[in-house]
Amino acid sequence: MIKSSRTNKTGPEPGRLKFSFFPGCSLKTSGHENTLSLFKFCESVNIDLIELNDWNCCGSSSAHSIDKKVAKYLPMRNLSLAPKGIPLLIACPSCLLRLKSTFLKIKEDPAMRQDYEDFFKTPFDENLEIIHFFEIFNRIDLKDHMKDPGEKLKHLKVAPYYGCMLSMPPDLRFEKSHAGIIEKSLRQLGADIVSYGYANRCCGTYLSVAKPDIARKVVNEIIFKAMEAGAECLVTACSMCHLNLEIRCTLDSPIPILHFSELLSLALGARDQKKWFPRHIVDPVPLLKKRGLLA
Amino acid sequence: MIILQEGHPDFAGEIQETSGVDFNLCLHCKTCANGCPFVEAMDYAPNKIIRLIQLGMADEALKSSTIWVCVGCNTCSSGCPMAIDIPMLMDGLRHKALETGVEIAEPDILNFHQEVLNTVRKYGRTHKLEIMMRYKFKKMDLLSDMGVGLKMLKKRKLDLIASRIQDKKAIDKIFKNK
């Protein structure tokens, strides 16, 4: 059983926040609009993100599926690169699971710690804080960064979509849950949150390549249920889910799929959307214009 | 109905040890089977895989499509009243299937995993375009799903050039000695 690494931090820290940032392959190489809007958001709320130097793939689903050894050392190498004293921020739920569960296992198991230290020739930093992007909302208050927050996304009907990796997988069972962060922050900005039963349903991940028919079915189900509940758009917390929801949907006139970071940045007054939205398969611009979010 | 054939008496103990999962806690309440988004694509529901192991039916479990179709979304383990880490068990079974060299029920999924790791070995990071091309090539099926591929290229969702790490030696060391 893995013990919690939860610390008793209360309230936001004063001044600027600084995080070391692990992008992961999906954000770095296909979800460019996610990365761009995420950096824009952080800039708007006085957060400095410093990309982890020479980071590598966390191993994704494939390493733990077929190669135990590679699955163990790939996340470990990233931990060995993390600078001391700065929290490591991860926006990809799957990378977070790989890095954080590895961190917790090393912390718990002296043999694994020895293995890590021998392999990477560096002492294990057991005080490293690994946080998900959502943790930002426990450390800043959006209201401090804008006027009339409740007007920003007014009348926009949003279905939050977390995907499966954020809903307390067994290895992170005793870690902080971030369920409800999308709802809380977007409601604060005036959005109408739509309730539906598929917010944590798996998007099909790599079955999108190997079993497209299955992925199509789950993706259509998720989007259809959100539409049926009255959503005008779906907001994702995971770059890979975003990709699957976009490329595998075969419904007639589906709603746009937005990255959480895009909506946040827009509410904070960013006008870089011309770099983000052309990458979307379902163009969100008409909806955002209709709701007065874009001129 | 499961027909009990000549089993592998140590199989349960072996899998329990290698996967670290105590599946003997399973009540067969079928919460996992009822909640699994992919159960229709599996030949055995997740709880049935547990039952196969309990009965020592190694061959059936290792040759099943279930162990490959499971993506580890943890819907099952979140709902499991006995908190059994079913995806971890599937990992253990996949490793065992590869180790024993049984026929793999879902060669496409294995092919995909191998291509992902190939790009990680080469670049230190995944390269989606190369993964897809090599996957399709190995499958001898370049044409199906072409529409989606073109749509992704058009929307620039696939980088043409791989993102690489500098310290290639560190990755070589991780992939070495297997």
XYZ file of C-alpha atoms in Angstrom:
473
model
C 0.000 0.000 0.000
C 1.371 3.370 -0.956
C 1.245 6.062 1.675
C 0.067 9.550 0.854
C 2.558 12.259 0.026
C -0.070 14.869 0.783
C 1.252 17.839 2.698
C -0.729 20.168 4.860
C -0.294 23.277 2.756
C -3.075 25.732 3.330
C -4.050 28.641 1.155
C -2.237 30.327 -1.664
C 1.351 31.410 -1.287
C 2.086 35.119 -1.730
C 3.691 36.558 -4.847
C 4.590 34.763 -8.043
C 4.530 30.999 -8.189
C 7.206 29.003 -9.912
C 6.896 25.434 -11.126
C 9.066 23.089 -13.049
C 6.922 21.759 -15.904
C 6.718 18.262 -17.388
C 4.821 18.546 -20.698
C 4.841 14.910 -21.835
C 4.571 13.765 -25.454
C 0.894 14.528 -26.068
C 1.123 18.183 -25.065
C 4.515 18.639 -26.655
C 3.885 17.029 -30.020
C 0.178 16.983 -30.855
C -1.752 19.155 -28.431
C 0.172 22.335 -29.232
C -2.914 24.468 -28.646
C -3.163 22.951 -25.168
C 0.437 23.872 -24.347
C 0.185 27.376 -25.822
C -2.997 28.212 -23.930
C -1.652 26.634 -20.746
C 1.453 28.821 -20.831
C -0.736 31.834 -21.618
C -2.965 31.055 -18.645
C -0.011 30.695 -16.291
C 1.446 33.958 -17.519
C -1.886 35.710 -16.848
C -2.023 34.491 -13.242
C 1.657 35.186 -12.400
C 2.954 31.638 -12.611
C 6.361 30.856 -14.099
C 6.671 27.473 -15.781
C 10.143 26.159 -16.503
C 10.182 23.139 -18.809
C 11.985 20.188 -17.241
C 15.314 19.998 -19.026
C 15.653 17.036 -21.421
C 12.592 15.188 -20.080
C 11.655 11.870 -21.689
C 8.431 9.970 -22.351
C 6.846 8.648 -19.131
C 6.358 5.258 -20.808
C 2.680 5.865 -21.442
C 0.378 2.833 -21.541
C 2.727 0.793 -23.682
C 5.714 0.473 -21.360
C 3.820 -0.952 -18.387
C 1.828 -3.193 -20.725
C 4.749 -5.009 -22.304
C 8.052 -4.011 -20.715
C 8.393 -3.888 -16.939
C 11.978 -2.677 -16.905
C 11.459 0.210 -19.298
C 8.238 1.109 -17.453
C 10.225 1.418 -14.238
C 13.179 3.479 -15.457
C 11.522 5.910 -17.890
C 9.567 7.792 -15.180
C 12.536 7.460 -12.797
C 14.821 9.345 -15.197
C 12.379 12.274 -15.228
C 12.353 12.317 -11.430
C 16.148 12.384 -11.457
C 16.075 15.555 -13.611
C 13.660 17.511 -11.423
C 15.271 20.538 -9.777
C 15.215 20.626 -5.989
C 12.857 22.844 -4.062
C 10.485 23.597 -6.949
C 7.229 21.663 -7.371
C 7.008 19.602 -10.550
C 3.800 20.438 -12.389
C 2.246 17.932 -14.798
C -0.809 18.659 -16.926
C -1.202 15.233 -18.541
C -3.200 12.903 -16.223
C -1.450 9.809 -17.557
C 2.084 11.210 -17.145
C 1.098 12.348 -13.660
C 0.051 8.816 -12.756
C 3.305 7.313 -14.095
C 5.641 9.811 -12.442
C 3.823 10.131 -9.167
C 3.221 6.426 -8.608
C 6.905 5.795 -9.335
C 7.858 8.533 -6.874
C 5.607 7.062 -4.163
C 6.967 3.550 -4.736
C 10.588 4.705 -4.415
C 9.712 6.614 -1.258
C 8.101 3.542 0.247
C 10.529 0.829 -0.840
C 14.219 1.003 0.216
C 15.260 -1.552 -2.432
C 13.669 0.504 -5.164
C 15.329 3.625 -3.785
C 18.695 1.908 -3.905
C 17.981 0.795 -7.456
C 17.110 4.380 -8.432
C 20.218 5.834 -6.808
C 22.508 3.223 -8.366
C 21.013 3.607 -11.813
C 20.920 7.415 -11.962
C 23.881 8.128 -9.652
C 21.934 10.760 -7.802
C 20.288 10.824 -4.361
C 16.503 10.441 -4.336
C 14.746 13.698 -3.481
C 11.929 12.497 -1.245
C 10.687 16.039 -0.741
C 9.930 16.572 -4.409
C 6.382 17.808 -4.741
C 4.609 16.470 -7.829
C 1.374 18.257 -8.608
C -1.288 18.216 -11.257
C -2.220 21.401 -13.128
C -5.483 21.505 -11.123
C -3.510 22.101 -7.932
C -2.953 25.661 -9.188
C -6.559 26.409 -8.255
C -5.804 25.623 -4.627
C -2.952 28.149 -4.703
C -4.384 31.081 -6.631
C -7.765 32.758 -6.752
C -8.994 33.518 -10.266
C -10.930 36.492 -8.892
C -7.632 38.231 -8.069
C -6.715 38.291 -11.739
C -9.778 39.759 -13.411
C -12.632 42.194 -13.074
C -16.190 40.879 -13.044
C -15.233 37.190 -13.121
C -18.873 36.086 -13.186
C -19.393 37.798 -16.551
C -16.547 36.127 -18.413
C -18.150 32.897 -19.590
C -21.726 33.895 -18.959
C -24.397 31.577 -20.401
C -21.850 29.177 -21.872
C -23.167 25.658 -21.235
C -20.168 23.475 -20.498
C -19.875 19.730 -19.885
C -16.674 19.044 -17.909
C -14.772 15.985 -19.064
C -12.001 14.661 -16.806
C -11.300 11.342 -18.480
C -10.375 8.287 -16.460
C -6.849 8.933 -15.198
C -7.784 11.672 -12.750
C -10.372 9.633 -10.898
C -8.149 8.156 -8.208
C -6.413 5.175 -9.807
C -5.312 2.611 -7.174
C -1.716 3.864 -7.060
C -2.871 7.389 -6.213
C -5.793 6.402 -4.037
C -4.487 8.337 -1.041
C -3.477 11.438 -2.958
C -5.454 14.625 -3.204
C -8.542 14.364 -5.412
C -9.125 17.180 -7.845
C -12.661 16.173 -8.764
C -14.818 19.254 -9.168
C -12.054 21.728 -10.014
C -13.334 22.326 -13.559
C -16.874 22.899 -12.277
C -15.740 25.179 -9.450
C -13.494 27.388 -11.551
C -15.744 27.669 -14.612
C -18.818 28.360 -12.509
C -16.894 31.161 -10.837
C -16.388 32.595 -14.336
C -20.119 32.511 -15.013
C -20.410 29.307 -17.078
C -23.420 27.010 -16.717
C -22.185 23.562 -15.771
C -24.047 20.651 -17.304
C -24.329 17.409 -15.341
C -24.032 14.137 -17.203
C -22.840 10.657 -16.357
C -19.770 10.400 -18.581
C -17.312 12.948 -17.160
C -14.901 10.198 -16.075
C -15.601 7.694 -18.830
C -12.442 6.490 -20.591
C -11.974 7.973 -24.092
C -10.557 4.711 -25.439
C -6.946 5.935 -25.395
C -4.771 3.858 -27.763
C -7.675 1.672 -28.872
C -8.266 4.659 -31.140
C -5.396 3.286 -33.253
C -5.689 -0.459 -32.765
C -9.472 -0.756 -32.408
C -11.005 2.356 -33.989
C -14.534 0.932 -33.935
C -14.473 0.570 -30.163
C -12.990 4.014 -29.651
C -15.601 5.530 -31.962
C -18.373 3.974 -29.908
C -17.155 5.279 -26.533
C -16.312 8.724 -27.925
C -19.727 9.103 -29.561
C -21.392 7.977 -26.347
C -19.533 10.568 -24.241
C -20.247 13.464 -26.598
C -23.835 12.406 -27.240
C -24.607 12.210 -23.518
C -23.137 15.681 -22.975
C -25.204 17.071 -25.864
C -28.331 15.366 -24.596
C -27.803 17.039 -21.219
C -27.756 20.413 -22.969
C -24.022 21.112 -23.276
C -22.809 23.474 -26.001
C -19.209 22.405 -25.590
C -17.123 19.848 -23.768
C -14.090 20.862 -21.739
C -11.222 18.396 -21.393
C -8.446 18.088 -18.854
C -6.300 15.732 -20.941
C -4.656 16.410 -24.264
C -4.933 12.821 -25.414
C -8.629 12.600 -24.549
C -9.091 15.809 -26.529
C -7.478 14.232 -29.575
C -9.600 11.086 -29.368
C -12.839 12.987 -28.801
C -12.095 15.087 -31.873
C -10.842 12.488 -34.345
C -13.158 9.608 -33.461
C -16.486 11.407 -33.215
C -18.865 10.519 -36.042
C -22.023 12.200 -34.709
C -23.940 14.673 -36.843
C -23.067 18.269 -35.897
C -21.130 17.504 -32.692
C -20.342 20.205 -30.150
C -16.812 21.673 -30.010
C -14.256 20.164 -27.636
C -12.191 22.778 -25.790
C -9.118 22.397 -23.650
C -9.697 23.648 -20.102
C -6.631 25.882 -20.555
C -8.156 27.513 -23.663
C -11.352 28.491 -21.888
C -9.446 29.789 -18.862
C -7.096 31.855 -21.014
C -9.977 33.316 -22.982
C -11.718 34.334 -19.752
C -8.507 36.012 -18.643
C -8.497 38.103 -21.799
C -6.034 36.203 -23.991
C -6.399 36.934 -27.677
C -4.083 34.257 -29.048
C -6.932 31.978 -30.049
C -5.951 32.281 -33.724
C -3.051 29.976 -32.933
C -5.253 27.471 -31.091
C -8.603 27.124 -32.781
C -7.508 26.310 -36.365
C -6.153 23.068 -34.866
C -9.636 22.001 -33.786
C -11.684 19.689 -35.955
C -14.978 21.157 -34.719
C -14.484 24.915 -34.894
C -15.410 26.485 -31.540
C -15.343 30.061 -32.903
C -19.043 30.323 -33.943
C -20.177 29.220 -30.464
C -17.776 31.542 -28.671
C -18.914 34.437 -30.864
C -22.545 33.611 -30.169
C -21.859 33.770 -26.441
C -19.976 37.046 -26.836
C -16.622 35.565 -25.836
C -15.024 36.472 -29.135
C -15.614 39.577 -31.185
C -20.320 -21.587 -18.348
C -16.676 -22.345 -17.695
C -15.711 -25.936 -18.330
C -12.863 -26.938 -16.082
C -10.105 -28.662 -17.977
C -6.702 -29.818 -16.868
C -5.392 -26.776 -15.117
C -2.099 -25.301 -14.108
C -2.126 -25.776 -10.326
C 0.429 -23.081 -9.456
C -0.885 -20.469 -11.855
C -2.864 -18.460 -9.276
C 0.057 -18.261 -6.878
C 2.447 -17.332 -9.641
C 0.274 -14.504 -10.961
C -0.439 -13.264 -7.458
C 3.281 -13.076 -6.780
C 4.325 -11.407 -10.032
C 1.429 -8.953 -10.240
C 1.235 -8.238 -6.513
C -2.557 -8.346 -6.691
C -4.653 -10.410 -4.278
C -7.449 -11.464 -6.613
C -8.678 -14.119 -4.193
C -10.614 -11.284 -2.582
C -12.902 -11.252 -5.622
C -16.588 -11.736 -4.753
C -17.641 -12.004 -8.395
C -20.139 -9.224 -7.884
C -19.439 -8.228 -11.530
C -19.143 -4.516 -10.780
C -16.050 -4.552 -13.009
C -17.841 -6.302 -15.852
C -20.873 -4.032 -15.618
C -18.838 -0.843 -15.603
C -16.124 -1.670 -18.123
C -16.409 0.571 -21.213
C -14.723 -2.089 -23.350
C -16.297 -5.315 -22.065
C -18.056 -5.922 -25.394
C -14.695 -6.229 -27.134
C -13.425 -8.771 -24.588
C -13.890 -12.526 -24.809
C -14.012 -12.835 -20.992
C -15.339 -10.109 -18.669
C -12.718 -8.964 -16.105
C -14.179 -11.006 -13.240
C -14.141 -14.083 -15.463
C -10.417 -13.606 -16.013
C -10.031 -13.646 -12.231
C -12.083 -16.839 -12.100
C -9.918 -18.454 -14.798
C -6.830 -17.734 -12.739
C -8.449 -19.056 -9.568
C -9.264 -22.248 -11.445
C -5.702 -22.551 -12.719
C -6.798 -22.174 -16.341
C -3.625 -20.431 -17.454
C -3.958 -21.027 -21.161
C -7.434 -19.535 -21.400
C -6.446 -16.475 -19.411
C -3.183 -15.822 -21.252
C -4.720 -16.382 -24.686
C -7.705 -14.142 -23.963
C -8.356 -10.899 -25.811
C -9.352 -9.272 -22.501
C -5.801 -8.868 -21.230
C -4.963 -6.814 -24.350
C -8.216 -4.904 -24.760
C -7.992 -3.612 -21.158
C -6.448 -0.117 -21.377
C -6.135 0.334 -17.600
C -8.750 3.097 -17.264
C -9.393 1.906 -13.704
C -13.180 2.148 -13.954
C -13.235 -1.396 -12.562
C -10.825 -0.847 -9.704
C -12.577 2.400 -8.673
C -15.819 0.495 -8.387
C -14.475 -2.774 -6.972
C -15.829 -3.252 -3.427
C -12.719 -5.283 -2.582
C -10.381 -2.655 -4.073
C -8.692 -5.160 -6.375
C -6.270 -3.505 -8.766
C -7.557 -5.262 -11.882
C -5.468 -3.278 -14.425
C -2.323 -4.238 -12.494
C -3.426 -7.867 -12.746
C -3.881 -7.432 -16.528
C -0.332 -6.067 -16.740
C 0.930 -9.185 -14.963
C -1.007 -11.434 -17.344
C 0.292 -9.592 -20.422
C 3.868 -9.993 -19.201
C 3.249 -13.669 -18.548
C 1.677 -14.153 -21.994
C 4.730 -12.615 -23.678
C 7.114 -14.599 -21.499
C 5.466 -17.961 -22.167
C 5.109 -17.253 -25.887
C 1.417 -18.174 -26.187
C -0.540 -16.993 -29.181
C -1.491 -13.327 -28.682
C -5.211 -12.752 -29.157
C -4.833 -9.102 -30.170
C -1.667 -8.812 -32.272
C -2.637 -5.299 -33.435
C -2.610 -3.970 -29.886
C 0.758 -5.599 -29.191
C 2.051 -4.194 -32.494
C 0.952 -0.722 -31.400
C 2.709 -0.999 -28.013
C 5.897 -2.188 -29.720
C 5.861 0.732 -32.150
C 5.328 3.221 -29.321
C 8.343 1.830 -27.492
C 10.358 1.796 -30.720
C 9.994 5.561 -31.063
C 10.743 6.079 -27.370
C 13.918 4.024 -27.805
C 14.926 6.096 -30.843
C 14.002 9.602 -29.701
C 13.363 9.363 -25.957
C 9.842 10.564 -26.725
C 6.938 9.158 -28.718
C 6.535 10.192 -32.336
C 2.890 9.684 -33.300
C 3.303 9.896 -37.074
C 6.023 7.237 -37.132
C 4.059 5.023 -34.742
C 1.010 5.151 -37.010
C 2.967 4.624 -40.239
C 4.971 1.675 -38.930
C 1.919 0.193 -37.237
C -0.069 0.317 -40.482
C 2.863 -0.971 -42.495
C 3.386 -3.975 -40.237
C -0.323 -4.673 -40.382
C -0.146 -4.463 -44.201
C -3.074 -2.104 -44.107
C -2.211 1.380 -45.231
C -5.598 2.400 -46.532
C -8.174 1.879 -43.794
C -8.631 4.851 -41.505
C -6.837 7.051 -44.021
C -9.461 9.775 -43.650
C -8.686 10.269 -39.982
C -4.946 10.325 -40.664
C -5.338 13.024 -43.309
C -7.648 15.023 -41.065
C -5.001 14.896 -38.321
C -2.280 16.033 -40.706
C -4.450 18.838 -42.037
C -5.185 20.063 -38.531
C -1.504 19.720 -37.690
C -2.187 17.189 -34.956
C 0.768 15.095 -36.096
C 4.218 16.635 -36.000
C 6.276 15.613 -39.018
C 9.583 15.733 -37.166
C 10.141 13.847 -33.921
C 10.839 15.731 -30.707
C 14.100 14.277 -29.363
C 15.969 14.264 -26.097
C 19.645 15.220 -25.986
C 20.964 12.585 -23.610
C 20.348 9.608 -25.870
C 22.787 7.477 -23.867
C 20.503 7.616 -20.837
C 17.657 6.143 -22.916
C 19.961 3.495 -24.415
C 20.875 2.429 -20.885
C 17.190 2.022 -19.990
C 16.489 -0.113 -23.076
C 19.676 -2.165 -22.775
C 20.076 -5.777 -21.510
C 16.811 -7.366 -22.286
